[in-house]
Amino acid sequence: MTHDASTSAQDRKFLLRAVELSRERMEQGLGGPFGAVLVRDGEIIAEGWNEVTSSLDPTAHAEVTAIRRACQAVGDFALQGATLYSSCEPCPMCLAATYWARIGRLVYANTRGQAAAIGFDDEFLYGEIPKDPAERSLPTQHMPLPEAERVFDLWRDKPDKIAY
Amino acid sequence: MTHDASTSAQDRKFLLRAVELSRERMEQGLGGPFGAVLVRDGEIIAEGWNEVTSSLDPTAHAEVTAIRRACQAVGDFALQGATLYSSCEPCPMCLAATYWARIGRLVYANTRGQAAAIGFDDEFLYGEIPKDPAERSLPTQHMPLPEAERVFDLWRDKPDKIAY
């Protein structure tokens, strides 16, 4: 088997595990039909599934949950070199979380359009995020405060800060 | 005082509390210089601050943390009628979380540009999210799977699902 064929077979294996989680956890009534797996060096370091309604946490999407668990498992707030397998294209929250976690690669199955077709807001949110704040459906007010600017100056000059 | 002036004074009070949190928690070494407060019916229902480096959780931004705490406090996965006060314009992860939590209004002080000036990726991420997945800096692969489509069909037809 060539390297590419081997990578593709491995991708398929881990993506099918994410899909299996999406189905099992949904059938258990834990949340929406979404699963995710984080893999590094060929090993699963964490699994996640949607827990929004069962854990009363609107941020508990499959990918965010997998990222949180993986970071606890490896004892780091970053996951360089990891690949995220998700049963569906991540929503903007989960996609941004993927970047913040410094994940190296993303593989997904269903799309935001397919998610929209069964009632989820992913596609709508992809439309909202790039808008000027004043143009979004969420009423938004920018209230500049010198006190807030001062805190950013303090961070800039903080000698012992931990960058992330 | 007119209603608008009263609203503005209240906004300023809660936003200053978010800024205070951003400073105090940063000085305590808990994470970056960001704070957030969630308010409903004139009362604070939860406060949050950046805990990325102290809790080893790249999703533990101030707004996400405040949303999680507020949902636990009120026993619901949605926060209709709440206002989110953030010391800085939310990053795309936190903005999408604000929508998923059904928060009614957003008020912020510093901007994504000011965050970029002290080393944060918010502005970069606002540029990445709208791109076609193949054009992003995050290597991304779409691998459609009939097994994944089947799970969405099962959700669509699930009689006892809890929408969110």
mmCIF file of C-alpha atoms in Angstrom:
data_model
loop_
_atom_site.group_PDB
_atom_site.id
_atom_site.type_symbol
_atom_site.label_atom_id
_atom_site.label_comp_id
_atom_site.label_asym_id
_atom_site.label_seq_id
_atom_site.Cartn_x
_atom_site.Cartn_y
_atom_site.Cartn_z
ATOM 1 C CA MET A 1 0.000 0.000 0.000
ATOM 2 C CA THR A 2 1.384 3.423 -0.857
ATOM 3 C CA HIS A 3 1.768 6.107 1.798
ATOM 4 C CA ASP A 4 -1.211 7.998 0.382
ATOM 5 C CA ALA A 5 -3.399 4.912 0.347
ATOM 6 C CA SER A 6 -2.347 4.157 3.917
ATOM 7 C CA THR A 7 -3.182 7.703 5.045
ATOM 8 C CA SER A 8 -6.536 7.516 3.320
ATOM 9 C CA ALA A 9 -7.371 4.169 4.955
ATOM 10 C CA GLN A 10 -6.417 5.571 8.356
ATOM 11 C CA ASP A 11 -8.480 8.702 7.742
ATOM 12 C CA ARG A 12 -11.467 6.575 6.852
ATOM 13 C CA LYS A 13 -11.065 4.437 9.969
ATOM 14 C CA PHE A 14 -10.943 7.384 12.360
ATOM 15 C CA LEU A 15 -13.695 9.285 10.569
ATOM 16 C CA LEU A 16 -15.944 6.226 10.796
ATOM 17 C CA ARG A 17 -15.263 6.151 14.545
ATOM 18 C CA ALA A 18 -16.414 9.792 14.766
ATOM 19 C CA VAL A 19 -19.566 8.831 12.851
ATOM 20 C CA GLU A 20 -20.148 5.844 15.127
ATOM 21 C CA LEU A 21 -19.976 8.173 18.147
ATOM 22 C CA SER A 22 -22.382 10.597 16.476
ATOM 23 C CA ARG A 23 -24.924 7.817 16.092
ATOM 24 C CA GLU A 24 -24.495 6.052 19.436
ATOM 25 C CA ARG A 25 -24.565 9.162 21.596
ATOM 26 C CA MET A 26 -27.523 10.613 19.697
ATOM 27 C CA GLU A 27 -29.406 7.331 20.180
ATOM 28 C CA GLN A 28 -28.566 7.535 23.900
ATOM 29 C CA GLY A 29 -30.261 10.952 23.950
ATOM 30 C CA LEU A 30 -27.154 12.939 24.843
ATOM 31 C CA GLY A 31 -27.500 15.581 22.125
ATOM 32 C CA GLY A 32 -27.358 16.249 18.399
ATOM 33 C CA PRO A 33 -25.954 13.829 15.797
ATOM 34 C CA PHE A 34 -22.302 14.826 15.922
ATOM 35 C CA GLY A 35 -19.099 13.001 16.876
ATOM 36 C CA ALA A 36 -15.394 13.837 16.810
ATOM 37 C CA VAL A 37 -12.085 12.087 17.391
ATOM 38 C CA LEU A 38 -8.633 13.588 17.957
ATOM 39 C CA VAL A 39 -5.672 11.562 16.759
ATOM 40 C CA ARG A 40 -1.934 12.037 17.144
ATOM 41 C CA ASP A 41 0.822 9.662 16.045
ATOM 42 C CA GLY A 42 -1.798 7.197 14.898
ATOM 43 C CA GLU A 43 -3.498 6.972 18.298
ATOM 44 C CA ILE A 44 -6.824 8.383 19.492
ATOM 45 C CA ILE A 45 -6.120 10.881 22.282
ATOM 46 C CA ALA A 46 -9.742 11.907 22.895
ATOM 47 C CA GLU A 47 -13.293 11.402 21.657
ATOM 48 C CA GLY A 48 -16.202 13.815 21.825
ATOM 49 C CA TRP A 49 -19.869 13.984 20.996
ATOM 50 C CA ASN A 50 -22.573 16.587 21.224
ATOM 51 C CA GLU A 51 -23.694 17.063 24.837
ATOM 52 C CA VAL A 52 -25.506 20.402 24.553
ATOM 53 C CA THR A 53 -28.880 19.294 25.854
ATOM 54 C CA SER A 54 -27.680 16.645 28.323
ATOM 55 C CA SER A 55 -24.958 18.757 29.949
ATOM 56 C CA LEU A 56 -26.821 22.076 29.626
ATOM 57 C CA ASP A 57 -23.843 23.600 27.824
ATOM 58 C CA PRO A 58 -24.399 25.235 24.418
ATOM 59 C CA THR A 59 -20.639 25.078 23.786
ATOM 60 C CA ALA A 60 -20.505 21.291 24.286
ATOM 61 C CA HIS A 61 -20.319 20.443 20.605
ATOM 62 C CA ALA A 62 -18.501 17.250 19.636
ATOM 63 C CA GLU A 63 -15.313 18.996 18.500
ATOM 64 C CA VAL A 64 -15.079 21.364 21.494
ATOM 65 C CA THR A 65 -15.680 18.449 23.860
ATOM 66 C CA ALA A 66 -12.987 16.359 22.143
ATOM 67 C CA ILE A 67 -10.532 19.277 22.298
ATOM 68 C CA ARG A 68 -11.177 19.842 26.012
ATOM 69 C CA ARG A 69 -10.697 16.150 26.774
ATOM 70 C CA ALA A 70 -7.576 15.847 24.628
ATOM 71 C CA CYS A 71 -5.946 18.818 26.362
ATOM 72 C CA GLN A 72 -6.693 17.304 29.763
ATOM 73 C CA ALA A 73 -5.335 13.950 28.554
ATOM 74 C CA VAL A 74 -2.028 15.348 27.305
ATOM 75 C CA GLY A 75 -1.690 18.124 29.908
ATOM 76 C CA ASP A 76 -1.331 20.969 27.440
ATOM 77 C CA PHE A 77 -3.502 23.788 26.097
ATOM 78 C CA ALA A 78 -2.298 23.111 22.549
ATOM 79 C CA LEU A 79 -2.463 20.034 20.342
ATOM 80 C CA GLN A 80 0.191 20.549 17.681
ATOM 81 C CA GLY A 81 0.431 17.630 15.290
ATOM 82 C CA ALA A 82 -3.066 16.327 16.022
ATOM 83 C CA THR A 83 -5.744 15.626 13.414
ATOM 84 C CA LEU A 84 -9.406 16.311 14.153
ATOM 85 C CA TYR A 85 -11.919 13.912 12.612
ATOM 86 C CA SER A 86 -15.475 15.188 12.745
ATOM 87 C CA SER A 87 -18.647 13.526 11.505
ATOM 88 C CA CYS A 88 -19.716 16.957 10.199
ATOM 89 C CA GLU A 89 -17.981 20.111 9.038
ATOM 90 C CA PRO A 90 -17.299 22.111 12.229
ATOM 91 C CA CYS A 91 -19.459 25.159 12.946
ATOM 92 C CA PRO A 92 -17.582 28.488 13.276
ATOM 93 C CA MET A 93 -17.271 27.985 17.061
ATOM 94 C CA CYS A 94 -15.651 24.594 16.620
ATOM 95 C CA LEU A 95 -13.528 25.702 13.673
ATOM 96 C CA ALA A 96 -12.116 28.637 15.641
ATOM 97 C CA ALA A 97 -11.531 26.296 18.605
ATOM 98 C CA THR A 98 -9.579 24.031 16.231
ATOM 99 C CA TYR A 99 -7.296 26.931 15.372
ATOM 100 C CA TRP A 100 -6.928 28.058 19.005
ATOM 101 C CA ALA A 101 -5.919 24.485 19.892
ATOM 102 C CA ARG A 102 -3.234 24.587 17.155
ATOM 103 C CA ILE A 103 -4.584 21.379 15.641
ATOM 104 C CA GLY A 104 -2.704 20.487 12.466
ATOM 105 C CA ARG A 105 -5.348 18.993 10.204
ATOM 106 C CA LEU A 106 -9.108 18.553 9.842
ATOM 107 C CA VAL A 107 -11.118 15.766 8.162
ATOM 108 C CA TYR A 108 -14.913 15.813 8.077
ATOM 109 C CA ALA A 109 -17.825 13.945 6.462
ATOM 110 C CA ASN A 110 -21.186 15.764 6.340
ATOM 111 C CA THR A 111 -21.302 19.434 5.363
ATOM 112 C CA ARG A 112 -22.758 22.632 6.857
ATOM 113 C CA GLY A 113 -25.423 22.454 4.138
ATOM 114 C CA GLN A 114 -26.475 18.984 5.226
ATOM 115 C CA ALA A 115 -26.561 20.205 8.836
ATOM 116 C CA ALA A 116 -28.801 23.113 7.787
ATOM 117 C CA ALA A 117 -31.154 20.669 6.059
ATOM 118 C CA ILE A 118 -31.854 18.934 9.392
ATOM 119 C CA GLY A 119 -32.338 22.173 11.322
ATOM 120 C CA PHE A 120 -28.918 23.341 12.559
ATOM 121 C CA ASP A 121 -27.599 26.909 12.366
ATOM 122 C CA ASP A 122 -24.077 26.210 11.120
ATOM 123 C CA GLU A 123 -24.631 27.691 7.675
ATOM 124 C CA PHE A 124 -26.456 30.711 9.102
ATOM 125 C CA LEU A 125 -23.546 31.334 11.489
ATOM 126 C CA TYR A 126 -21.017 31.133 8.655
ATOM 127 C CA GLY A 127 -22.990 33.981 7.133
ATOM 128 C CA GLU A 128 -23.151 36.058 10.324
ATOM 129 C CA ILE A 129 -19.504 35.909 11.477
ATOM 130 C CA PRO A 130 -17.959 37.881 8.571
ATOM 131 C CA LYS A 131 -20.505 40.702 8.787
ATOM 132 C CA ASP A 132 -19.790 44.068 10.297
ATOM 133 C CA PRO A 133 -20.984 43.798 13.930
ATOM 134 C CA ALA A 134 -23.650 46.439 13.278
ATOM 135 C CA GLU A 135 -25.112 44.352 10.436
ATOM 136 C CA ARG A 136 -25.568 41.098 12.379
ATOM 137 C CA SER A 137 -28.865 39.732 13.663
ATOM 138 C CA LEU A 138 -27.348 39.915 17.186
ATOM 139 C CA PRO A 139 -27.787 43.487 18.479
ATOM 140 C CA THR A 140 -24.241 44.640 19.216
ATOM 141 C CA GLN A 141 -22.769 47.758 20.747
ATOM 142 C CA HIS A 142 -19.126 48.839 20.752
ATOM 143 C CA MET A 143 -18.449 50.943 23.862
ATOM 144 C CA PRO A 144 -14.745 51.883 23.987
ATOM 145 C CA LEU A 145 -13.358 52.337 27.504
ATOM 146 C CA PRO A 146 -9.919 53.658 28.448
ATOM 147 C CA GLU A 147 -9.942 51.215 31.376
ATOM 148 C CA ALA A 148 -10.117 48.319 28.897
ATOM 149 C CA GLU A 149 -7.325 49.702 26.739
ATOM 150 C CA ARG A 150 -5.174 50.007 29.848
ATOM 151 C CA VAL A 151 -5.526 46.268 30.564
ATOM 152 C CA PHE A 152 -4.211 45.449 27.084
ATOM 153 C CA ASP A 153 -1.212 47.723 27.739
ATOM 154 C CA LEU A 154 -0.585 45.842 30.983
ATOM 155 C CA TRP A 155 -0.659 42.506 29.116
ATOM 156 C CA ARG A 156 1.698 43.803 26.434
ATOM 157 C CA ASP A 157 4.189 44.851 29.119
ATOM 158 C CA LYS A 158 3.691 41.851 31.443
ATOM 159 C CA PRO A 159 7.102 40.154 31.796
ATOM 160 C CA ASP A 160 5.868 36.725 32.968
ATOM 161 C CA LYS A 161 2.922 36.201 30.634
ATOM 162 C CA ILE A 162 2.234 32.772 29.122
ATOM 163 C CA ALA A 163 1.386 33.219 25.442
ATOM 164 C CA TYR A 164 -1.173 30.889 23.908
ATOM 165 C CA MET B 1 -32.694 60.193 33.623
ATOM 166 C CA THR B 2 -34.211 58.975 30.356
ATOM 167 C CA HIS B 3 -34.550 55.290 29.580
ATOM 168 C CA ASP B 4 -31.682 55.477 27.102
ATOM 169 C CA ALA B 5 -29.425 57.221 29.576
ATOM 170 C CA SER B 6 -30.340 54.624 32.198
ATOM 171 C CA THR B 7 -29.544 51.776 29.795
ATOM 172 C CA SER B 8 -26.274 53.389 28.891
ATOM 173 C CA ALA B 9 -25.292 53.830 32.542
ATOM 174 C CA GLN B 10 -26.155 50.197 33.252
ATOM 175 C CA ASP B 11 -24.184 49.065 30.197
ATOM 176 C CA ARG B 12 -21.191 51.027 31.391
ATOM 177 C CA LYS B 13 -21.420 49.549 34.878
ATOM 178 C CA PHE B 14 -21.511 45.932 33.692
ATOM 179 C CA LEU B 15 -18.870 46.486 31.024
ATOM 180 C CA LEU B 16 -16.558 47.989 33.627
ATOM 181 C CA ARG B 17 -17.083 44.872 35.752
ATOM 182 C CA ALA B 18 -16.001 42.746 32.762
ATOM 183 C CA VAL B 19 -12.913 44.941 32.401
ATOM 184 C CA GLU B 20 -12.183 44.642 36.114
ATOM 185 C CA LEU B 21 -12.282 40.850 35.805
ATOM 186 C CA SER B 22 -9.995 40.991 32.768
ATOM 187 C CA ARG B 23 -7.409 42.857 34.791
ATOM 188 C CA GLU B 24 -7.667 40.999 38.102
ATOM 189 C CA ARG B 25 -7.574 37.498 36.641
ATOM 190 C CA MET B 26 -4.736 38.380 34.296
ATOM 191 C CA GLU B 27 -2.770 39.774 37.234
ATOM 192 C CA GLN B 28 -3.469 36.526 39.100
ATOM 193 C CA GLY B 29 -1.839 34.685 36.190
ATOM 194 C CA LEU B 30 -4.947 32.778 35.128
ATOM 195 C CA GLY B 31 -4.768 33.653 31.420
ATOM 196 C CA GLY B 32 -5.076 36.424 28.861
ATOM 197 C CA PRO B 33 -6.530 39.894 29.554
ATOM 198 C CA PHE B 34 -10.189 39.152 28.924
ATOM 199 C CA GLY B 35 -13.310 39.277 31.093
ATOM 200 C CA ALA B 36 -17.032 38.802 30.512
ATOM 201 C CA VAL B 37 -20.291 39.195 32.414
ATOM 202 C CA LEU B 38 -23.743 37.829 31.598
ATOM 203 C CA VAL B 39 -26.711 39.874 32.767
ATOM 204 C CA ARG B 40 -30.431 39.208 32.707
ATOM 205 C CA ASP B 41 -33.181 41.349 34.226
ATOM 206 C CA GLY B 42 -30.557 43.719 35.589
ATOM 207 C CA GLU B 43 -28.712 41.001 37.536
ATOM 208 C CA ILE B 44 -25.381 39.314 36.858
ATOM 209 C CA ILE B 45 -26.030 35.611 36.314
ATOM 210 C CA ALA B 46 -22.410 34.623 35.633
ATOM 211 C CA GLU B 47 -18.905 36.001 35.241
ATOM 212 C CA GLY B 48 -16.041 34.612 33.195
ATOM 213 C CA TRP B 49 -12.399 35.301 32.458
ATOM 214 C CA ASN B 50 -9.749 33.766 30.279
ATOM 215 C CA GLU B 51 -8.501 30.482 31.786
ATOM 216 C CA VAL B 52 -6.765 28.972 28.759
ATOM 217 C CA THR B 53 -3.319 28.547 30.263
ATOM 218 C CA SER B 54 -4.378 27.875 33.873
ATOM 219 C CA SER B 55 -7.077 25.298 33.077
ATOM 220 C CA LEU B 56 -5.289 23.821 30.025
ATOM 221 C CA ASP B 57 -8.358 24.446 27.890
ATOM 222 C CA PRO B 58 -7.970 26.446 24.662
ATOM 223 C CA THR B 59 -11.743 26.985 24.596
ATOM 224 C CA ALA B 60 -11.793 28.599 28.055
ATOM 225 C CA HIS B 61 -12.103 32.160 26.799
ATOM 226 C CA ALA B 62 -13.902 34.652 29.029
ATOM 227 C CA GLU B 63 -17.164 34.574 27.070
ATOM 228 C CA VAL B 64 -17.322 30.784 26.713
ATOM 229 C CA THR B 65 -16.574 30.389 30.409
ATOM 230 C CA ALA B 66 -19.278 32.901 31.352
ATOM 231 C CA ILE B 67 -21.791 31.139 29.078
ATOM 232 C CA ARG B 68 -21.049 27.720 30.606
ATOM 233 C CA ARG B 69 -21.404 29.088 34.120
ATOM 234 C CA ALA B 70 -24.591 30.981 33.335
ATOM 235 C CA CYS B 71 -26.212 27.883 31.840
ATOM 236 C CA GLN B 72 -25.304 25.854 34.912
ATOM 237 C CA ALA B 73 -26.643 28.652 37.123
ATOM 238 C CA VAL B 74 -30.011 28.879 35.411
ATOM 239 C CA GLY B 75 -30.305 25.174 34.502
ATOM 240 C CA ASP B 76 -30.832 25.715 30.789
ATOM 241 C CA PHE B 77 -28.773 25.358 27.595
ATOM 242 C CA ALA B 78 -30.085 28.690 26.309
ATOM 243 C CA LEU B 79 -29.939 32.209 27.703
ATOM 244 C CA GLN B 80 -32.713 34.102 25.930
ATOM 245 C CA GLY B 81 -32.989 37.691 27.099
ATOM 246 C CA ALA B 82 -29.449 37.862 28.461
ATOM 247 C CA THR B 83 -26.855 40.491 27.545
ATOM 248 C CA LEU B 84 -23.186 39.576 27.213
ATOM 249 C CA TYR B 85 -20.682 42.215 28.304
ATOM 250 C CA SER B 86 -17.143 41.498 27.171
ATOM 251 C CA SER B 87 -13.987 43.509 27.765
ATOM 252 C CA CYS B 88 -13.042 42.788 24.149
ATOM 253 C CA GLU B 89 -14.881 42.012 20.938
ATOM 254 C CA PRO B 90 -15.480 38.233 20.997
ATOM 255 C CA CYS B 91 -13.367 36.028 18.739
ATOM 256 C CA PRO B 92 -15.304 33.914 16.194
ATOM 257 C CA MET B 93 -15.452 30.993 18.652
ATOM 258 C CA CYS B 94 -17.020 33.160 21.348
ATOM 259 C CA LEU B 95 -19.277 34.993 18.915
ATOM 260 C CA ALA B 96 -20.668 31.720 17.565
ATOM 261 C CA ALA B 97 -21.088 30.483 21.154
ATOM 262 C CA THR B 98 -23.083 33.658 21.854
ATOM 263 C CA TYR B 99 -25.452 32.763 19.027
ATOM 264 C CA TRP B 100 -25.720 29.092 20.053
ATOM 265 C CA ALA B 101 -26.604 30.253 23.582
ATOM 266 C CA ARG B 102 -29.396 32.432 22.142
ATOM 267 C CA ILE B 103 -28.046 35.490 23.956
ATOM 268 C CA GLY B 104 -30.029 38.607 23.060
ATOM 269 C CA ARG B 105 -27.441 41.375 22.977
ATOM 270 C CA LEU B 106 -23.687 41.995 23.021
ATOM 271 C CA VAL B 107 -21.697 44.954 24.381
ATOM 272 C CA TYR B 108 -17.891 45.084 24.144
ATOM 273 C CA ALA B 109 -15.008 47.516 24.725
ATOM 274 C CA ASN B 110 -11.689 46.689 22.993
ATOM 275 C CA THR B 111 -11.705 45.536 19.368
ATOM 276 C CA ARG B 112 -10.257 42.596 17.438
ATOM 277 C CA GLY B 113 -7.697 45.020 16.018
ATOM 278 C CA GLN B 114 -6.535 46.013 19.481
ATOM 279 C CA ALA B 115 -6.323 42.308 20.389
ATOM 280 C CA ALA B 116 -4.195 41.675 17.303
ATOM 281 C CA ALA B 117 -1.864 44.505 18.341
ATOM 282 C CA ILE B 118 -0.998 42.663 21.564
ATOM 283 C CA GLY B 119 -0.508 39.303 19.870
ATOM 284 C CA PHE B 120 -3.898 37.555 19.673
ATOM 285 C CA ASP B 121 -5.282 35.755 16.625
ATOM 286 C CA ASP B 122 -8.850 37.107 16.678
ATOM 287 C CA GLU B 123 -8.468 39.222 13.554
ATOM 288 C CA PHE B 124 -6.638 36.420 11.720
ATOM 289 C CA LEU B 125 -9.469 34.014 12.592
ATOM 290 C CA TYR B 126 -12.119 36.446 11.333
ATOM 291 C CA GLY B 127 -10.257 36.234 8.036
ATOM 292 C CA GLU B 128 -10.017 32.428 8.023
ATOM 293 C CA ILE B 129 -13.616 31.460 8.905
ATOM 294 C CA PRO B 130 -15.306 32.816 5.744
ATOM 295 C CA LYS B 131 -12.817 31.161 3.369
ATOM 296 C CA ASP B 132 -13.552 28.061 1.370
ATOM 297 C CA PRO B 133 -12.210 25.174 3.510
ATOM 298 C CA ALA B 134 -9.629 24.348 0.840
ATOM 299 C CA GLU B 135 -8.240 27.904 1.002
ATOM 300 C CA ARG B 136 -7.626 28.028 4.760
ATOM 301 C CA SER B 137 -4.260 27.744 6.489
ATOM 302 C CA LEU B 138 -5.647 24.661 8.305
ATOM 303 C CA PRO B 139 -5.237 21.660 5.965
ATOM 304 C CA THR B 140 -8.767 20.338 5.537
ATOM 305 C CA GLN B 141 -10.245 17.332 3.797
ATOM 306 C CA HIS B 142 -13.899 16.662 3.036
ATOM 307 C CA MET B 143 -14.511 12.890 2.969
ATOM 308 C CA PRO B 144 -18.223 12.209 2.398
ATOM 309 C CA LEU B 145 -19.477 8.977 3.972
ATOM 310 C CA PRO B 146 -22.902 7.388 3.497
ATOM 311 C CA GLU B 147 -22.718 6.240 7.127
ATOM 312 C CA ALA B 148 -22.570 9.897 8.226
ATOM 313 C CA GLU B 149 -25.482 10.905 6.006
ATOM 314 C CA ARG B 150 -27.510 8.070 7.500
ATOM 315 C CA VAL B 151 -27.054 9.503 11.029
ATOM 316 C CA PHE B 152 -28.477 12.845 9.891
ATOM 317 C CA ASP B 153 -31.491 11.003 8.444
ATOM 318 C CA LEU B 154 -31.966 9.287 11.790
ATOM 319 C CA TRP B 155 -31.900 12.660 13.591
ATOM 320 C CA ARG B 156 -34.374 14.163 11.145
ATOM 321 C CA ASP B 157 -36.780 11.285 11.807
ATOM 322 C CA LYS B 158 -36.143 10.968 15.564
ATOM 323 C CA PRO B 159 -39.499 11.507 17.305
ATOM 324 C CA ASP B 160 -38.146 12.405 20.770
ATOM 325 C CA LYS B 161 -35.282 14.729 19.864
ATOM 326 C CA ILE B 162 -34.572 17.841 21.903
ATOM 327 C CA ALA B 163 -33.893 20.717 19.514
ATOM 328 C CA TYR B 164 -31.304 23.306 20.530
#
